[in-house]
mmCIF file of C-alpha atoms in Angstrom:
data_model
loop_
_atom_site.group_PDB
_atom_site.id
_atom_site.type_symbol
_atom_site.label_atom_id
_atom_site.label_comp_id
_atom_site.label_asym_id
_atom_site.label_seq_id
_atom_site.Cartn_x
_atom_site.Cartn_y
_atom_site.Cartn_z
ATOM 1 C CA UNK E 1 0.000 0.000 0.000
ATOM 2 C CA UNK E 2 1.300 3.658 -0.899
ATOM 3 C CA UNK E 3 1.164 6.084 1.807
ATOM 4 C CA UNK E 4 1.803 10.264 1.322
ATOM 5 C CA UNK E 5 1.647 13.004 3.712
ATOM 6 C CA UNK E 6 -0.306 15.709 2.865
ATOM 7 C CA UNK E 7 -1.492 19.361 4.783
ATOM 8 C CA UNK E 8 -4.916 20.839 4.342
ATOM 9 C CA UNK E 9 -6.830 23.914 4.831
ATOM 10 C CA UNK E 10 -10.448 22.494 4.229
ATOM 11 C CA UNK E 11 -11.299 19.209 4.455
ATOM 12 C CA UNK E 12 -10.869 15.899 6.225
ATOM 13 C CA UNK E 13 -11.437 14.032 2.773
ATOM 14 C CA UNK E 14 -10.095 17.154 0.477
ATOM 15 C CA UNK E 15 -6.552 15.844 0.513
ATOM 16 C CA UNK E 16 -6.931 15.100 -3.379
ATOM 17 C CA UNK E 17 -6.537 18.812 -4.082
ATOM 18 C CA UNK E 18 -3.407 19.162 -2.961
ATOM 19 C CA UNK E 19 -1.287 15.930 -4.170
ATOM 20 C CA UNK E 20 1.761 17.053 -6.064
ATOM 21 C CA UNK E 21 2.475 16.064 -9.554
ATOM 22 C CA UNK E 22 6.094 14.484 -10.360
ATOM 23 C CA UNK E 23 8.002 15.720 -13.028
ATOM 24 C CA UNK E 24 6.784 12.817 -14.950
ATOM 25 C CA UNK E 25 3.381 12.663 -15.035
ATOM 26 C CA UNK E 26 0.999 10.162 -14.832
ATOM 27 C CA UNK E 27 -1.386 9.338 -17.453
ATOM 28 C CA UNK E 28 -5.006 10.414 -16.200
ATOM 29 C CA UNK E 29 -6.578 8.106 -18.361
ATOM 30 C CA UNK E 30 -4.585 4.874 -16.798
ATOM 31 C CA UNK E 31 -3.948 5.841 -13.255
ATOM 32 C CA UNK E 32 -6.916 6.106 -10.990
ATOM 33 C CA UNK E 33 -4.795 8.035 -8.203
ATOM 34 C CA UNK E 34 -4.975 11.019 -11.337
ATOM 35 C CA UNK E 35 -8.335 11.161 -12.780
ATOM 36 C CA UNK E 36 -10.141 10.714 -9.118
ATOM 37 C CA UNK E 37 -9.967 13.834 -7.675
ATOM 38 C CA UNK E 38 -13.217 14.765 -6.096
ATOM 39 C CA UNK E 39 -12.513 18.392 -4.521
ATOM 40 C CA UNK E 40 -15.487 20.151 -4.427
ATOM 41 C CA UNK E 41 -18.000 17.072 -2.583
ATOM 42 C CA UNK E 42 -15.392 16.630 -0.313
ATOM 43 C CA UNK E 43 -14.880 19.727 1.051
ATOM 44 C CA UNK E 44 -18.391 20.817 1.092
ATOM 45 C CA UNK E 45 -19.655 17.875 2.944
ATOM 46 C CA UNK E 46 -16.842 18.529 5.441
ATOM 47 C CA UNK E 47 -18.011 21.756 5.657
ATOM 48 C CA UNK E 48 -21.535 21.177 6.355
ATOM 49 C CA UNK E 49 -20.101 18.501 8.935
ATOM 50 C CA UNK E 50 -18.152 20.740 10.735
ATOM 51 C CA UNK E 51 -21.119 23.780 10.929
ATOM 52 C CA UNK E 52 -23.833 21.007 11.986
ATOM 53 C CA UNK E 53 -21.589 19.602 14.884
ATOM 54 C CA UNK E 54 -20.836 22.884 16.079
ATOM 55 C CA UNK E 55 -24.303 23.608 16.447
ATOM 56 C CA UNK E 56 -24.809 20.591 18.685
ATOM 57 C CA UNK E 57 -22.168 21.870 20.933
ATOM 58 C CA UNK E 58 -22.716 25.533 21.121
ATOM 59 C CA UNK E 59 -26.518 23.826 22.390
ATOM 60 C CA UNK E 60 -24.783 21.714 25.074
ATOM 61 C CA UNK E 61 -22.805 24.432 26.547
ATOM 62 C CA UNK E 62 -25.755 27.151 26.547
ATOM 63 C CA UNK E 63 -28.407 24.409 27.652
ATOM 64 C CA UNK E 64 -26.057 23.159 30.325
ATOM 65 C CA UNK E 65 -24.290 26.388 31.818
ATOM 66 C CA UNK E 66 -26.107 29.056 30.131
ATOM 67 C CA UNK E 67 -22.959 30.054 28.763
ATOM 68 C CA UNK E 68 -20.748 29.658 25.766
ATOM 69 C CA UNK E 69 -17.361 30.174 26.580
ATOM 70 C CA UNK E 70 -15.593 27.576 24.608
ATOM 71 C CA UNK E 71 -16.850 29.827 21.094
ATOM 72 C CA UNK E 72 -15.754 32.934 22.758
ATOM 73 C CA UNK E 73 -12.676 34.893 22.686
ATOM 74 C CA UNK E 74 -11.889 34.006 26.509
ATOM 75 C CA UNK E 75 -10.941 30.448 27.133
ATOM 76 C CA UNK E 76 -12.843 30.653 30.571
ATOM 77 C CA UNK E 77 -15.351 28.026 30.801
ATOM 78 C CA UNK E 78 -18.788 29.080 32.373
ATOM 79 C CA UNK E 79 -17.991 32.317 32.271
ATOM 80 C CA UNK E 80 -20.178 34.600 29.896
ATOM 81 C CA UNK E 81 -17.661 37.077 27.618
ATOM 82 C CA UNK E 82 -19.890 39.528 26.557
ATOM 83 C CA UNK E 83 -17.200 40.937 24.012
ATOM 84 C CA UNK E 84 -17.929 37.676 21.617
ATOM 85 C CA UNK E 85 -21.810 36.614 22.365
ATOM 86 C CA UNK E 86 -24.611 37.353 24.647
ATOM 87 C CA UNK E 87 -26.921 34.462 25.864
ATOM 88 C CA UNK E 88 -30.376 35.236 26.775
ATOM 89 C CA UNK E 89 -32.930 32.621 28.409
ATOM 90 C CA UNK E 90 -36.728 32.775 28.697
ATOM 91 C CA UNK E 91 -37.830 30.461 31.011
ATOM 92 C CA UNK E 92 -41.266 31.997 31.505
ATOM 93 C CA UNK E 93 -43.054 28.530 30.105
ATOM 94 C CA UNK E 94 -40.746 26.474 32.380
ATOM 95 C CA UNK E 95 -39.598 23.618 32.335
ATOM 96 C CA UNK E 96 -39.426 24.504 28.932
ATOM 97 C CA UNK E 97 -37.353 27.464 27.744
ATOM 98 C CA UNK E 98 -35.936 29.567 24.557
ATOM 99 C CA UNK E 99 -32.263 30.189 24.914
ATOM 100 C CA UNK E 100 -30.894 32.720 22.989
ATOM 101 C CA UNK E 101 -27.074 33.067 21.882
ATOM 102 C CA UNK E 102 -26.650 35.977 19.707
ATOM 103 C CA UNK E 103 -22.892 36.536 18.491
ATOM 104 C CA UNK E 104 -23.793 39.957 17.273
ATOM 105 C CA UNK E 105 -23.314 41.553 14.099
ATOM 106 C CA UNK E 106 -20.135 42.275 12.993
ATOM 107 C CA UNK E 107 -17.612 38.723 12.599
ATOM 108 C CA UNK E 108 -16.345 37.659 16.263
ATOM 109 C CA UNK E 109 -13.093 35.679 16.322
ATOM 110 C CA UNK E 110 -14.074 32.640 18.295
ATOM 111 C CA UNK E 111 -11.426 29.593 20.337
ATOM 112 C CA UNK E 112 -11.618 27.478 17.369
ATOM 113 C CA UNK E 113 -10.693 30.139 14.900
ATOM 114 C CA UNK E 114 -13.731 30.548 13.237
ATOM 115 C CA UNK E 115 -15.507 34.006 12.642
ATOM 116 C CA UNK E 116 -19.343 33.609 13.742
ATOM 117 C CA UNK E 117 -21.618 36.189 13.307
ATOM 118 C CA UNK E 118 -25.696 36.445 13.887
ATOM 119 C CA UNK E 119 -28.064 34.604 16.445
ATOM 120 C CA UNK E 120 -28.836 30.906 17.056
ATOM 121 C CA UNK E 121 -32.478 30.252 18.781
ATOM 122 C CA UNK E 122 -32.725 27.330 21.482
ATOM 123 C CA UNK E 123 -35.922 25.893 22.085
ATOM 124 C CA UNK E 124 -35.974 23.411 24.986
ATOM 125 C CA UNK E 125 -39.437 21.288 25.597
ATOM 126 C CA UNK E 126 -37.881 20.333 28.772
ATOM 127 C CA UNK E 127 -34.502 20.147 30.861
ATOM 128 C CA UNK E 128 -31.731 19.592 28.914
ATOM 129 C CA UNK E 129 -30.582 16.192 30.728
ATOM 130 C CA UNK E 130 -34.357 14.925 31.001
ATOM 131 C CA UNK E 131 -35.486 12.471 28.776
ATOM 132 C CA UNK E 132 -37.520 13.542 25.506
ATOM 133 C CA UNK E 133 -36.571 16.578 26.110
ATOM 134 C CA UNK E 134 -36.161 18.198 22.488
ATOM 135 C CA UNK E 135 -33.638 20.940 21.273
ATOM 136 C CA UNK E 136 -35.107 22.955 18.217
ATOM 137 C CA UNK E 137 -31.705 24.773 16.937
ATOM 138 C CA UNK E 138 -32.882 27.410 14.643
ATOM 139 C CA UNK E 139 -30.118 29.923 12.923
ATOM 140 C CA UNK E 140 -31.543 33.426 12.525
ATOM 141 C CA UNK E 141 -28.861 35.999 10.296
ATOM 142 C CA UNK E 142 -26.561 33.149 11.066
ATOM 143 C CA UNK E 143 -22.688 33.101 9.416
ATOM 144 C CA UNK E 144 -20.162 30.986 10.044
ATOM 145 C CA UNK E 145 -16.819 32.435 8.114
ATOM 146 C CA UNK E 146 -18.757 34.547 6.099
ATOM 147 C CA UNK E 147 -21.523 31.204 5.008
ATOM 148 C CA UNK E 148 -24.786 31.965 5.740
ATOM 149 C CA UNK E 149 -26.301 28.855 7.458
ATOM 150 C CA UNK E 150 -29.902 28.104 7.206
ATOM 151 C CA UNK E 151 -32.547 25.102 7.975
ATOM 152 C CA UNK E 152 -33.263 23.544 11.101
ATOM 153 C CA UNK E 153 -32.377 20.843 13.331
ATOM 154 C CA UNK E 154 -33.166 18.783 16.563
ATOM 155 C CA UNK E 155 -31.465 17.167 19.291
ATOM 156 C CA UNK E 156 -33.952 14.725 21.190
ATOM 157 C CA UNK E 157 -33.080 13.273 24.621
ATOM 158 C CA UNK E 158 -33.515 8.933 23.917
ATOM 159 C CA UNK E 159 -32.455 8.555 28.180
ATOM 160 C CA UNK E 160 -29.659 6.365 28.965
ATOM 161 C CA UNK E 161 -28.761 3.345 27.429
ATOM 162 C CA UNK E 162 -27.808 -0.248 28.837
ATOM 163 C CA UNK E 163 -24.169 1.404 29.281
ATOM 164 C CA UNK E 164 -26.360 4.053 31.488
ATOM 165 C CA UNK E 165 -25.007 6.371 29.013
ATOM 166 C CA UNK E 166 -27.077 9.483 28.104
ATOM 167 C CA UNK E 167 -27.990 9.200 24.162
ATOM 168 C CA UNK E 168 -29.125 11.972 22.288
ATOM 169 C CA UNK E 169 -30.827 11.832 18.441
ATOM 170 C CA UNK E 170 -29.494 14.635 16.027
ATOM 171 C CA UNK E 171 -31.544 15.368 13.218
ATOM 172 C CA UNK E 172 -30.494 18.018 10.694
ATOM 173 C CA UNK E 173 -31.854 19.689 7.637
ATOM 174 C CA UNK E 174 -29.440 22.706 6.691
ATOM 175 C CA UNK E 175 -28.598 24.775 3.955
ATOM 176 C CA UNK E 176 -25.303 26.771 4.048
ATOM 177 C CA UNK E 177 -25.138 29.652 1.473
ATOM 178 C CA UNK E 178 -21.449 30.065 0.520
ATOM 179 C CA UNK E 179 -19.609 33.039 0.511
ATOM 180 C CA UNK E 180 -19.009 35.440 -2.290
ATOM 181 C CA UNK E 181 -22.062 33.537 -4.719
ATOM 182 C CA UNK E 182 -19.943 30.262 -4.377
ATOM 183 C CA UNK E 183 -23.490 28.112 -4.293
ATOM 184 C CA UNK E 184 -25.739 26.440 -1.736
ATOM 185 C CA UNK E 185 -24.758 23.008 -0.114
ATOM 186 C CA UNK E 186 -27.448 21.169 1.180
ATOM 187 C CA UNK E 187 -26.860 18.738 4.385
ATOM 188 C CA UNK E 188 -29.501 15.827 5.680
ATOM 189 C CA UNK E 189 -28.238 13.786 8.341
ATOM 190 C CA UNK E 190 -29.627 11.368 11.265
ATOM 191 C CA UNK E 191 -26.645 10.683 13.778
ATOM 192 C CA UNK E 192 -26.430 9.367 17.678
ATOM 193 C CA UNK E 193 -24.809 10.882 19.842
ATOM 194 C CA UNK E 194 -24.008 8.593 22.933
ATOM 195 C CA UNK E 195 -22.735 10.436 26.091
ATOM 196 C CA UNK E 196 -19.626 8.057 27.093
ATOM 197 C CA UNK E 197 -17.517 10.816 29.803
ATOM 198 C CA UNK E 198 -18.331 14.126 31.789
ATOM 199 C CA UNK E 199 -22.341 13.208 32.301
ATOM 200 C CA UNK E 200 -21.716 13.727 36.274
ATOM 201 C CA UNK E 201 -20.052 17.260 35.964
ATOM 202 C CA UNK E 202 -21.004 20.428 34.718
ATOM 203 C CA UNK E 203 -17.923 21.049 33.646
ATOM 204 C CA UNK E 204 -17.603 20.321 29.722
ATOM 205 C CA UNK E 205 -13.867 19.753 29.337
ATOM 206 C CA UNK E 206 -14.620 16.691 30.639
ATOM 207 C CA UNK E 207 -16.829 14.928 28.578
ATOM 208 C CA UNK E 208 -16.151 12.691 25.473
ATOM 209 C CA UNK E 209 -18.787 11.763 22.833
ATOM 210 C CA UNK E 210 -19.068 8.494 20.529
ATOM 211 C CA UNK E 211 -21.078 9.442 16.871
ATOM 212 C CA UNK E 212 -22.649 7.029 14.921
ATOM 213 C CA UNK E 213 -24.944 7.287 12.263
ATOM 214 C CA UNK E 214 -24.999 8.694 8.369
ATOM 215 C CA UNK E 215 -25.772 12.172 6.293
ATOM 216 C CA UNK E 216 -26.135 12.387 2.106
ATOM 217 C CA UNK E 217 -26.320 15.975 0.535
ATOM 218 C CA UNK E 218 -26.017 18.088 -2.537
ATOM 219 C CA UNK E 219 -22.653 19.913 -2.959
ATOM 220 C CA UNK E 220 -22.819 23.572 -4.173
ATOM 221 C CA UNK E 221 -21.911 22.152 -8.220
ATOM 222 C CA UNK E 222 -25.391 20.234 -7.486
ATOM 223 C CA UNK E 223 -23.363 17.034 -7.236
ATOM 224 C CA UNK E 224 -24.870 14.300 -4.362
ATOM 225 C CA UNK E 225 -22.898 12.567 -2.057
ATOM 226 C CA UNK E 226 -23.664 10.214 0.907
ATOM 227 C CA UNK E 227 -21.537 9.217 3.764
ATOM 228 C CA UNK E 228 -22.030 6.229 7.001
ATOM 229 C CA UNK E 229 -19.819 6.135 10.166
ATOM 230 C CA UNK E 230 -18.774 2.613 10.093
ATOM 231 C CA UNK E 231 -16.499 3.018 13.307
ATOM 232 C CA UNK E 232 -17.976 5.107 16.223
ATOM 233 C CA UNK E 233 -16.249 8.925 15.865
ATOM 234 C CA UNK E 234 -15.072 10.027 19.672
ATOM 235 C CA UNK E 235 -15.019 13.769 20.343
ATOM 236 C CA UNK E 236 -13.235 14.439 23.265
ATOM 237 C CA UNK E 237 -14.158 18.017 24.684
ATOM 238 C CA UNK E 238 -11.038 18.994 26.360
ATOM 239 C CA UNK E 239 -9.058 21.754 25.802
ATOM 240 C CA UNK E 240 -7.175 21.648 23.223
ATOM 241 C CA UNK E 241 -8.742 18.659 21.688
ATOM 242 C CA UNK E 242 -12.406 19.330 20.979
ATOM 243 C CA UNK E 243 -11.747 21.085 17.008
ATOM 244 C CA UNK E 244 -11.038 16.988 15.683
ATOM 245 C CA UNK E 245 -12.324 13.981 16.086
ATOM 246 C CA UNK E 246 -9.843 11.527 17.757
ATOM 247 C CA UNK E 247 -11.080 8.210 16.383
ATOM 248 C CA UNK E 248 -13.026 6.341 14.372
ATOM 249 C CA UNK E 249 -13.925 5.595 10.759
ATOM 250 C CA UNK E 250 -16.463 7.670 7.969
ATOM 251 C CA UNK E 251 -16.885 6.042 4.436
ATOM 252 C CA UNK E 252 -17.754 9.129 2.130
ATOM 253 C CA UNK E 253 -19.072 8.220 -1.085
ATOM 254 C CA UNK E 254 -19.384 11.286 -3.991
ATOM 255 C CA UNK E 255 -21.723 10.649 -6.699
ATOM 256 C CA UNK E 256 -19.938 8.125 -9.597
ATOM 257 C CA UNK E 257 -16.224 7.910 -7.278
ATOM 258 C CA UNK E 258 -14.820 5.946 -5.397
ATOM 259 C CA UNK E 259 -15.610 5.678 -1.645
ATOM 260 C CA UNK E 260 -13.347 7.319 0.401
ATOM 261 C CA UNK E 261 -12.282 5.967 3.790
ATOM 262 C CA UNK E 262 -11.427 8.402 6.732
ATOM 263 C CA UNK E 263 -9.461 7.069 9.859
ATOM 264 C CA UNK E 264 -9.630 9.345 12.721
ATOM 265 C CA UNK E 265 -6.959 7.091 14.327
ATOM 266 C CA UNK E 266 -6.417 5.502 17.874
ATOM 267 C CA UNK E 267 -7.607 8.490 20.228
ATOM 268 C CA UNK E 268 -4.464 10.561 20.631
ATOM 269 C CA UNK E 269 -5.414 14.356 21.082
ATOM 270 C CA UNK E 270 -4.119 15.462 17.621
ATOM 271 C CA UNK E 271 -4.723 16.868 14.434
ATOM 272 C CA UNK E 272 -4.023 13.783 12.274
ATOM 273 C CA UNK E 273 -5.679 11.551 10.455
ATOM 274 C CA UNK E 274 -5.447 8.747 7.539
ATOM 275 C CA UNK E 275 -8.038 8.221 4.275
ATOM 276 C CA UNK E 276 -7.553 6.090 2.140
ATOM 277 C CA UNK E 277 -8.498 6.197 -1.858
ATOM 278 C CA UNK E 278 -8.643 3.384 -4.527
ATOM 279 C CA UNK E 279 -5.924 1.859 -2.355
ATOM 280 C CA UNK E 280 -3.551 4.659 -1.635
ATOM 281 C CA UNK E 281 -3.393 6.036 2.341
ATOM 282 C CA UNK E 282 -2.788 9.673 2.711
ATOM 283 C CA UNK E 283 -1.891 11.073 6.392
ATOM 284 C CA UNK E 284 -3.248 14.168 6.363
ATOM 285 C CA UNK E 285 -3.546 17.215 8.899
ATOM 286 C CA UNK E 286 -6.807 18.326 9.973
ATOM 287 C CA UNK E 287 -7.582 21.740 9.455
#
């Protein structure tokens, strides 16, 4: 098996835009490592990935501490930085309540070096641990480095499993406009969400996540794609370690390619990570 090293600024499954071509090169029509290079599906489903997930946490955080310190400018945890984002709460139909976290309107530099801008609308039926409780997450004027986001989606409370782990049902239906007339991707996805660490706590540098589930989507080109985690993906939510995944397996699949498979690897806290294409394993670095 060949293995290359590659950098990227996009995409966990992007690494084909950025192989290097020898001095003598390949014949495109003979070697599939040259003529499959699926850019644009790859990096807009990591996109819309990356901008659903981070939905579901900034919803944690808020719903848990009433806070959101870990997308603000402070590192602080549980401490409100009114510099970055404001968080409102009406609890006035208690137990259920409308949580509010509104990053203003100019681009705010956030801990995982993403520009947000706009609000994000909470709805909780009930309290956030109880079971059925549901999250509505609605985006209202909503950017994400400079993409509008748009849609809806819900996080419903299943209880605890036989582990006596908290499980949690994410459904999404989101549009994200791109910047600068670049197109519209469209995201579906139905993922679980069990809550393996930090349950105990309110502290959320504690807790780790295992994903499972799949997602399918048109790219901004208006090309489809689907994807399945075949391997549970862990998110651990410390420090320093929440931006990446830190294991697991996703098979992504773009419309007439090849399948492309993405190992998270063995749960070190780091920004690497293997997929693997007709064959060929490329170690990448996540963005």
């Amino acid at each position: 098996m060949k293995t290359k090293h590659l950098t990227l600024g996009l995409s966990i499954v992007a690494i084909v835009l950025t192989s290097t071509f020898s001095s003598c090169r390949k014949d495109k029509m003979t070697d599939p490592e040259e003529k499959d290079r699926d850019t644009s599906s790859a990096a807009d489903q990591s996109l819309a990935s990356t901008t659903v997930n981070d939905m579901t946490s900034i919803a944690d955080e808020a719903g848990r501490t009433y806070s959101v310190s870990s997308f603000k400018t402070t590192d602080t945890e549980g401490i409100l930085s009114t510099s970055c984002a404001t968080v409102t709460v009406d609890s006035s139909a208690a137990p259920a309540r409308t949580i509010t976290v509104n990053f203003g309107t100019s681009n705010c530099l956030c801990n995982d070096g993403r520009y947000r801008r706009g609000v994000l609308e909470f709805s909780f039926t009930g309290k956030y641990r109880d079971s059925l409780t549901v999250i509505t997450v609605t985006p209202q004027s909503y950017f994400v480095n400079d993409n509008q986001v748009t849609g809806t989606k819900s996080i419903t409370n299943k209880g605890h499993n036989t582990a006596n782990h908290l499980v949690y049902e994410i459904n999404a239906n989101i549009q994200i406009i791109k910047a600068n007339g670049a197109g519209t991707i469209s995201w579906q996805s139905i993922r679980q969400r069990e809550w393996v660490a930090g349950e105990s706590t309110m502290i959320w540098s504690d807790d780790v996540y295992s994903v499972t589930g799949n997602a399918s989507g048109t790219t901004a080109n208006g090309n489809t794609f689907t994807s399945v985690i075949t391997t549970p993906l862990v998110r651990n939510m410390a420090i320093g370690c929440r931006k990446h995944f830190v294991s697991g397996v996703l098979e992504h699949t773009p419309a007439g390619k090849a399948t492309r498979y993405v190992d998270y690897g063995n749960g070190a806290c780091d920004d690497q990570a293997t997929v693997t294409i007709n064959g060929v394993t490329y170690t990448i670095t996540l963005p």
